[in-house]
Amino acid sequence: MLILAEMAAADLAAARSAARDHARITQTSEDALLDAQIRAALGLCEAFCGCLVLAREAAQILPARPDWQRLAARPVGAILGVEGIPAEGAAFMLPVDAYAIDIDAAGDGMVRVIAPGAAGRVRVQYRAGLAPDWAALPAPIAQGIVRLAVHLFSSREMPDATPVALPPAAVAALWRPWRRMGLG
């Protein structure tokens, strides 16, 4: 199970400002709707690219096994801690020598539990994402998120609008260099 932190308020404000400038929106009355479209565009970007684009905290629960297990969110910048979860009782921090961690050159994080003690599962806390904040995002990724958010915002009242499964071609072209696809 993967739990991701929300988009940081400062990043959301920066994305909203960029979207408002792009669409020439001067009123603030629909900022909540625009924020929802930005979150949707960010989610579609991350699904399309196969990685988190804005860095944020993640927590993942894995079985306490001695084989290497890959973390779901990537690219991993830091693995912050590994906590043991017993079948009964309170969670506990595993000693550093009870597990091993690795982050490879592609940003994939991996964990293995060598000595789980009473833990049947572990909670791995880590930080993952391409850029630390909105200002550090590669320009094509940020532009694609803004364009898609504005597209979703402006087409929200079209009766023939179909749900977005793939981003528009212009947005996909902006994101394609960052796309990571997995096999199987």
Coordinates of N, CA and C in Angstrom, one line a residue:
M1 N 0.8 -1.2 0.0 CA 0.0 0.0 0.0 C 0.9 1.2 0.0
L2 N 0.6 2.2 -0.9 CA 1.4 3.4 -1.0 C 0.5 4.6 -0.6
I3 N 1.1 5.4 0.2 CA 0.4 6.6 0.7 C 1.3 7.8 0.3
L4 N 0.7 8.8 -0.5 CA 1.5 9.9 -0.9 C 1.0 11.2 -0.2
A5 N 1.9 12.1 0.1 CA 1.5 13.4 0.6 C 0.9 14.2 -0.5
E6 N 0.0 15.1 -0.1 CA -0.6 16.0 -1.1 C 0.4 17.0 -1.7
M7 N 0.1 17.6 -2.8 CA 0.9 18.6 -3.4 C 1.1 19.7 -2.4
A8 N 2.3 20.3 -2.3 CA 2.5 21.3 -1.3 C 1.7 22.6 -1.7
A9 N 1.3 23.3 -0.7 CA 0.4 24.5 -1.0 C 1.2 25.5 -1.8
A10 N 2.5 25.7 -1.6 CA 3.3 26.7 -2.4 C 3.3 26.2 -3.8
D11 N 3.5 24.9 -4.1 CA 3.5 24.4 -5.5 C 2.1 24.6 -6.1
L12 N 1.1 24.3 -5.4 CA -0.3 24.5 -5.9 C -0.5 26.0 -6.3
A13 N -0.1 26.9 -5.4 CA -0.2 28.3 -5.7 C 0.5 28.8 -6.9
A14 N 1.8 28.2 -7.1 CA 2.6 28.6 -8.2 C 2.0 28.0 -9.5
A15 N 1.4 26.8 -9.5 CA 0.8 26.2 -10.6 C -0.5 27.0 -11.0
R16 N -1.2 27.4 -9.9 CA -2.5 28.1 -10.2 C -2.2 29.5 -10.9
S17 N -1.1 30.1 -10.4 CA -0.7 31.4 -11.0 C -0.3 31.2 -12.4
A18 N 0.4 30.2 -12.7 CA 0.8 29.9 -14.1 C -0.4 29.6 -15.0
A19 N -1.3 28.8 -14.5 CA -2.6 28.5 -15.2 C -3.4 29.7 -15.4
R20 N -3.5 30.5 -14.4 CA -4.3 31.8 -14.6 C -3.7 32.7 -15.6
D21 N -2.4 32.8 -15.6 CA -1.7 33.6 -16.6 C -1.9 33.0 -18.0
H22 N -1.8 31.7 -18.1 CA -1.9 31.1 -19.4 C -3.3 31.3 -20.0
A23 N -4.3 31.1 -19.2 CA -5.7 31.2 -19.6 C -6.3 32.7 -19.5
R24 N -5.5 33.6 -19.0 CA -5.9 35.0 -18.8 C -7.1 35.1 -17.9
I25 N -7.1 34.3 -16.9 CA -8.1 34.3 -15.9 C -7.8 35.4 -14.8
T26 N -8.7 36.3 -14.6 CA -8.4 37.4 -13.7 C -9.2 37.3 -12.4
Q27 N -10.3 36.6 -12.5 CA -11.2 36.4 -11.3 C -10.6 35.3 -10.4
T28 N -10.8 35.4 -9.1 CA -10.4 34.3 -8.2 C -11.6 33.5 -7.7
S29 N -12.8 33.7 -8.3 CA -13.9 33.0 -7.8 C -13.9 31.5 -8.1
E30 N -13.2 31.1 -9.1 CA -13.2 29.7 -9.5 C -11.8 29.0 -9.2
D31 N -11.1 29.6 -8.2 CA -9.8 29.1 -7.9 C -9.9 27.6 -7.4
A32 N -10.9 27.3 -6.6 CA -11.0 25.9 -6.1 C -11.2 24.9 -7.2
L33 N -12.0 25.3 -8.3 CA -12.1 24.4 -9.4 C -10.8 24.3 -10.2
L34 N -10.1 25.4 -10.4 CA -8.9 25.4 -11.1 C -7.8 24.6 -10.3
D35 N -7.8 24.7 -9.0 CA -6.9 23.8 -8.2 C -7.2 22.3 -8.4
A36 N -8.5 22.0 -8.5 CA -8.9 20.6 -8.7 C -8.4 20.1 -10.1
Q37 N -8.5 21.0 -11.1 CA -8.0 20.7 -12.4 C -6.5 20.5 -12.4
I38 N -5.8 21.3 -11.7 CA -4.3 21.3 -11.6 C -3.9 19.9 -10.9
R39 N -4.6 19.6 -9.9 CA -4.3 18.3 -9.2 C -4.6 17.1 -10.2
A40 N -5.6 17.2 -10.9 CA -5.9 16.2 -11.9 C -4.9 16.1 -13.0
A41 N -4.4 17.3 -13.5 CA -3.4 17.3 -14.5 C -2.1 16.8 -14.0
L42 N -1.7 17.1 -12.7 CA -0.5 16.6 -12.1 C -0.6 15.0 -12.0
G43 N -1.8 14.5 -11.6 CA -1.9 13.1 -11.5 C -1.8 12.4 -12.9
L44 N -2.4 13.0 -13.9 CA -2.3 12.4 -15.2 C -0.8 12.5 -15.7
C45 N -0.1 13.6 -15.4 CA 1.3 13.7 -15.8 C 2.1 12.6 -15.2
E46 N 1.9 12.4 -13.9 CA 2.6 11.4 -13.2 C 2.3 10.0 -13.7
A47 N 1.0 9.7 -14.0 CA 0.7 8.4 -14.5 C 1.3 8.2 -15.9
F48 N 1.3 9.3 -16.7 CA 1.8 9.2 -18.1 C 3.4 9.0 -18.0
C49 N 4.0 9.8 -17.2 CA 5.5 9.7 -17.1 C 6.0 8.5 -16.3
G50 N 5.1 7.9 -15.4 CA 5.5 6.8 -14.6 C 6.4 7.1 -13.5
C51 N 6.4 8.4 -13.0 CA 7.1 8.8 -11.9 C 6.5 10.1 -11.2
L52 N 6.9 10.3 -10.0 CA 6.4 11.6 -9.4 C 7.2 12.7 -9.9
V53 N 6.5 13.8 -10.3 CA 7.3 14.9 -10.9 C 7.6 16.0 -9.8
L54 N 6.7 16.2 -8.8 CA 7.0 17.0 -7.7 C 7.3 16.2 -6.5
A55 N 8.4 16.5 -5.9 CA 8.9 15.7 -4.7 C 8.0 15.8 -3.5
R56 N 7.6 14.7 -2.9 CA 6.8 14.7 -1.7 C 7.1 13.4 -0.9
E57 N 6.6 13.4 0.3 CA 6.8 12.3 1.2 C 5.9 11.1 0.7
A58 N 6.4 9.9 0.9 CA 5.6 8.7 0.6 C 5.9 7.7 1.8
A59 N 4.8 6.9 2.0 CA 5.0 5.8 3.0 C 4.4 4.6 2.3
Q60 N 5.1 3.5 2.4 CA 4.7 2.3 1.7 C 4.8 1.1 2.7
I61 N 3.8 0.3 2.8 CA 3.8 -0.9 3.6 C 4.1 -2.1 2.8
L62 N 5.1 -2.8 3.2 CA 5.6 -4.0 2.5 C 5.7 -5.2 3.4
P63 N 5.7 -6.4 2.9 CA 6.0 -7.6 3.8 C 7.4 -7.5 4.2
A64 N 7.7 -8.0 5.4 CA 9.0 -8.0 6.0 C 9.7 -9.3 5.4
R65 N 10.4 -9.1 4.3 CA 11.0 -10.3 3.6 C 12.5 -10.0 3.3
P66 N 13.3 -11.0 3.2 CA 14.8 -10.8 3.0 C 15.2 -10.5 1.6
D67 N 14.2 -10.6 0.7 CA 14.6 -10.3 -0.7 C 14.3 -8.8 -1.0
W68 N 15.0 -8.3 -2.0 CA 14.9 -6.9 -2.4 C 13.5 -6.6 -2.9
Q69 N 12.8 -5.6 -2.4 CA 11.5 -5.1 -2.8 C 11.6 -3.7 -3.3
R70 N 11.1 -3.5 -4.5 CA 11.2 -2.1 -5.1 C 10.1 -1.2 -4.6
L71 N 10.4 0.0 -4.3 CA 9.4 1.0 -3.8 C 8.6 1.5 -5.0
A72 N 7.3 1.8 -4.8 CA 6.4 2.1 -5.9 C 6.7 3.5 -6.5
A73 N 6.9 4.5 -5.7 CA 7.1 5.8 -6.2 C 8.5 6.0 -6.6
R74 N 8.7 6.8 -7.6 CA 10.1 7.1 -8.1 C 10.2 8.4 -8.8
P75 N 11.3 9.0 -9.0 CA 12.6 8.6 -8.5 C 12.7 8.9 -7.0
V76 N 13.3 8.0 -6.3 CA 13.5 8.1 -4.9 C 14.7 9.0 -4.6
G77 N 14.6 10.0 -3.8 CA 15.7 10.9 -3.4 C 16.3 10.5 -2.1
A78 N 15.5 10.0 -1.2 CA 16.0 9.6 0.1 C 15.0 8.6 0.8
I79 N 15.5 7.6 1.4 CA 14.7 6.7 2.3 C 14.9 7.1 3.7
L80 N 13.9 7.6 4.3 CA 13.9 8.2 5.6 C 13.9 7.3 6.8
G81 N 13.3 6.2 6.7 CA 13.2 5.2 7.8 C 12.4 4.0 7.5
V82 N 12.6 3.0 8.3 CA 11.9 1.7 8.1 C 11.4 1.3 9.5
E83 N 10.1 1.1 9.6 CA 9.4 0.9 10.8 C 8.8 -0.5 10.8
G84 N 9.0 -1.3 11.8 CA 8.4 -2.7 11.9 C 6.9 -2.6 12.3
I85 N 6.1 -3.4 11.7 CA 4.7 -3.5 12.1 C 4.4 -4.9 12.5
P86 N 4.2 -5.2 13.8 CA 3.9 -6.5 14.3 C 2.4 -6.8 14.0
A87 N 2.0 -8.1 14.1 CA 0.6 -8.5 14.0 C -0.2 -7.9 15.1
E88 N 0.4 -7.8 16.3 CA -0.3 -7.2 17.4 C 0.7 -6.2 18.1
G89 N 0.2 -5.2 18.6 CA 1.0 -4.2 19.4 C 1.4 -3.0 18.5
A90 N 2.2 -2.2 19.1 CA 2.6 -0.9 18.5 C 3.7 -1.1 17.5
A91 N 3.8 -0.3 16.5 CA 4.9 -0.3 15.5 C 6.1 0.2 16.2
F92 N 7.3 -0.2 15.6 CA 8.6 0.1 16.3 C 9.6 0.4 15.2
M93 N 10.6 1.2 15.5 CA 11.6 1.5 14.5 C 12.6 0.3 14.5
L94 N 12.8 -0.2 13.3 CA 13.8 -1.3 13.1 C 15.2 -0.7 13.3
P95 N 16.1 -1.4 13.9 CA 17.5 -1.0 14.0 C 18.1 -0.9 12.6
V96 N 19.1 -0.1 12.4 CA 19.7 0.1 11.1 C 20.3 -1.2 10.6
D97 N 20.7 -2.1 11.4 CA 21.3 -3.3 10.9 C 20.3 -4.4 10.6
A98 N 19.0 -4.1 10.8 CA 17.9 -5.1 10.6 C 17.4 -5.0 9.2
Y99 N 17.8 -4.0 8.4 CA 17.3 -3.9 7.0 C 18.5 -3.3 6.2
A100 N 18.3 -3.4 4.9 CA 19.2 -2.8 3.9 C 18.4 -2.0 2.9
I101 N 18.9 -0.8 2.5 CA 18.3 0.0 1.5 C 19.2 0.3 0.4
D102 N 18.7 0.6 -0.8 CA 19.5 1.0 -1.9 C 18.6 1.9 -2.8
I103 N 19.3 2.8 -3.5 CA 18.7 3.7 -4.5 C 19.6 3.6 -5.7
D104 N 19.1 3.1 -6.8 CA 20.0 2.9 -8.0 C 20.1 4.2 -8.8
A105 N 20.9 4.1 -9.9 CA 21.1 5.3 -10.7 C 19.9 5.8 -11.4
A106 N 18.9 5.0 -11.6 CA 17.6 5.4 -12.2 C 16.6 6.0 -11.2
G107 N 17.0 5.9 -9.9 CA 16.1 6.5 -8.9 C 15.1 5.5 -8.3
D108 N 15.3 4.2 -8.6 CA 14.5 3.2 -8.0 C 15.0 2.9 -6.6
G109 N 14.1 2.9 -5.6 CA 14.5 2.6 -4.2 C 14.1 1.2 -3.9
M110 N 15.0 0.5 -3.2 CA 14.7 -0.9 -2.8 C 15.0 -1.1 -1.3
V111 N 14.3 -2.0 -0.7 CA 14.4 -2.3 0.7 C 14.4 -3.8 0.9
R112 N 15.2 -4.3 1.8 CA 15.0 -5.7 2.2 C 15.2 -5.8 3.7
V113 N 14.4 -6.7 4.3 CA 14.4 -6.8 5.8 C 15.2 -8.0 6.1
I114 N 16.3 -7.8 6.8 CA 17.2 -8.9 7.2 C 16.8 -9.6 8.5
A115 N 16.5 -8.7 9.5 CA 16.1 -9.3 10.8 C 14.8 -8.5 11.2
P116 N 13.6 -9.1 10.9 CA 12.4 -8.4 11.2 C 12.0 -8.4 12.6
G117 N 12.5 -9.2 13.4 CA 12.1 -9.3 14.8 C 10.6 -9.8 14.8
A118 N 9.7 -9.0 15.5 CA 8.3 -9.4 15.6 C 7.5 -8.8 14.4
A119 N 8.2 -8.1 13.5 CA 7.5 -7.4 12.4 C 7.1 -8.4 11.3
G120 N 5.9 -8.4 10.9 CA 5.4 -9.2 9.8 C 5.4 -8.3 8.5
R121 N 5.3 -7.0 8.8 CA 5.3 -6.0 7.7 C 6.2 -4.8 8.1
V122 N 6.6 -4.0 7.1 CA 7.3 -2.8 7.4 C 6.7 -1.6 6.7
R123 N 6.8 -0.5 7.4 CA 6.4 0.8 6.7 C 7.7 1.6 6.4
V124 N 7.9 1.8 5.1 CA 9.0 2.5 4.6 C 8.6 3.9 4.3
Q125 N 9.3 4.9 4.9 CA 9.1 6.3 4.7 C 10.2 6.8 3.8
Y126 N 9.8 7.5 2.7 CA 10.8 8.0 1.8 C 10.3 9.3 1.1
R127 N 11.2 9.9 0.4 CA 10.9 11.1 -0.4 C 11.2 10.8 -1.9
A128 N 10.2 11.1 -2.8 CA 10.4 10.8 -4.2 C 9.9 11.9 -5.0
G129 N 10.5 12.1 -6.2 CA 10.1 13.1 -7.2 C 11.2 13.7 -8.0
L130 N 10.9 14.2 -9.2 CA 11.9 14.7 -10.1 C 12.4 16.1 -9.6
A131 N 11.6 16.9 -9.1 CA 11.9 18.3 -8.8 C 11.5 18.6 -7.3
P132 N 12.2 19.4 -6.6 CA 11.9 19.7 -5.2 C 10.6 20.6 -5.1
D133 N 10.4 21.4 -6.1 CA 9.2 22.3 -6.1 C 8.9 22.7 -7.5
W134 N 7.8 23.5 -7.6 CA 7.2 23.9 -8.9 C 8.3 24.7 -9.7
A135 N 9.0 25.5 -9.1 CA 10.0 26.4 -9.8 C 11.1 25.5 -10.4
A136 N 11.4 24.4 -9.8 CA 12.5 23.5 -10.3 C 12.1 22.5 -11.4
L137 N 10.8 22.4 -11.6 CA 10.3 21.5 -12.6 C 10.9 21.8 -14.0
P138 N 11.2 20.8 -14.8 CA 11.6 21.1 -16.2 C 10.4 21.8 -16.9
A139 N 10.8 22.8 -17.7 CA 9.7 23.7 -18.3 C 8.7 22.9 -19.1
P140 N 9.1 21.9 -19.9 CA 8.0 21.1 -20.6 C 7.0 20.4 -19.7
I141 N 7.5 19.9 -18.6 CA 6.6 19.2 -17.7 C 5.6 20.3 -17.1
A142 N 6.1 21.4 -16.6 CA 5.3 22.4 -16.0 C 4.3 22.9 -17.1
Q143 N 4.8 23.2 -18.3 CA 3.9 23.7 -19.3 C 2.8 22.7 -19.7
G144 N 3.1 21.4 -19.7 CA 2.1 20.4 -20.0 C 1.1 20.3 -18.9
I145 N 1.5 20.4 -17.7 CA 0.5 20.4 -16.6 C -0.4 21.6 -16.7
V146 N 0.2 22.8 -16.9 CA -0.6 24.0 -17.1 C -1.6 23.9 -18.2
R147 N -1.1 23.5 -19.4 CA -2.0 23.4 -20.6 C -3.1 22.4 -20.3
L148 N -2.8 21.3 -19.7 CA -3.9 20.3 -19.5 C -4.9 20.8 -18.4
A149 N -4.4 21.4 -17.4 CA -5.3 22.0 -16.4 C -6.2 23.0 -17.0
V150 N -5.7 23.9 -17.8 CA -6.5 24.9 -18.5 C -7.5 24.3 -19.5
H151 N -7.0 23.2 -20.2 CA -7.9 22.5 -21.1 C -9.1 21.9 -20.3
L152 N -8.8 21.2 -19.2 CA -9.8 20.6 -18.3 C -10.8 21.7 -17.8
F153 N -10.2 22.8 -17.4 CA -11.0 23.9 -16.8 C -11.9 24.5 -17.8
S154 N -11.4 24.7 -19.0 CA -12.2 25.4 -20.0 C -13.2 24.5 -20.7
S155 N -13.0 23.2 -20.7 CA -14.0 22.2 -21.3 C -14.9 21.6 -20.3
R156 N -15.0 22.1 -19.1 CA -15.8 21.4 -18.0 C -17.2 21.5 -18.3
E157 N -17.7 22.4 -19.1 CA -19.2 22.6 -19.3 C -19.6 22.1 -20.7
M158 N -18.7 21.5 -21.4 CA -19.0 21.0 -22.7 C -19.9 19.7 -22.6
P159 N -21.1 19.7 -23.2 CA -21.9 18.5 -23.0 C -21.3 17.3 -23.7
D160 N -20.5 17.4 -24.7 CA -20.0 16.2 -25.4 C -18.6 15.8 -24.9
A161 N -18.2 16.5 -23.8 CA -16.8 16.2 -23.3 C -16.7 14.8 -22.8
T162 N -15.7 14.1 -23.2 CA -15.4 12.8 -22.7 C -14.3 12.8 -21.7
P163 N -14.3 11.8 -20.8 CA -13.3 11.8 -19.7 C -11.9 11.7 -20.4
V164 N -10.9 12.3 -19.8 CA -9.6 12.3 -20.3 C -8.9 11.0 -19.9
A165 N -8.5 10.2 -20.9 CA -7.7 9.0 -20.6 C -6.3 9.2 -20.9
L166 N -6.0 9.9 -22.0 CA -4.7 10.3 -22.4 C -4.6 11.8 -22.6
P167 N -3.5 12.4 -22.3 CA -3.4 13.8 -22.5 C -3.5 14.2 -24.0
P168 N -3.9 15.4 -24.3 CA -3.9 15.9 -25.7 C -2.5 15.7 -26.3
A169 N -2.4 15.6 -27.6 CA -1.1 15.3 -28.3 C 0.0 16.3 -27.9
A170 N -0.4 17.6 -27.9 CA 0.6 18.6 -27.6 C 1.2 18.4 -26.2
V171 N 0.3 18.0 -25.2 CA 0.8 17.8 -23.8 C 1.6 16.6 -23.8
A172 N 1.2 15.5 -24.4 CA 2.0 14.2 -24.5 C 3.4 14.5 -25.1
A173 N 3.4 15.3 -26.1 CA 4.7 15.6 -26.7 C 5.7 16.3 -25.7
L174 N 5.1 17.2 -24.9 CA 5.9 17.9 -23.9 C 6.4 16.9 -22.8
W175 N 5.6 15.9 -22.5 CA 6.0 15.0 -21.4 C 6.8 13.8 -21.8
R176 N 6.7 13.4 -23.1 CA 7.3 12.2 -23.6 C 8.7 11.9 -23.2
P177 N 9.6 12.9 -23.2 CA 11.0 12.7 -22.9 C 11.2 12.2 -21.4
W178 N 10.3 12.4 -20.6 CA 10.4 12.0 -19.2 C 9.6 10.7 -18.9
R179 N 9.0 10.1 -19.9 CA 8.2 8.9 -19.7 C 9.0 7.7 -19.4
R180 N 8.7 7.0 -18.3 CA 9.3 5.7 -18.0 C 8.3 4.7 -18.1
M181 N 8.5 3.7 -18.9 CA 7.6 2.6 -19.0 C 8.2 1.3 -18.4
G182 N 7.4 0.6 -17.8 CA 7.8 -0.7 -17.2 C 7.3 -1.9 -18.1
L183 N 8.0 -3.0 -17.9 CA 7.5 -4.2 -18.6 C 6.7 -5.1 -17.7
G184 N 5.7 -5.6 -18.2 CA 4.9 -6.6 -17.4 C 4.3 -6.1 -16.2

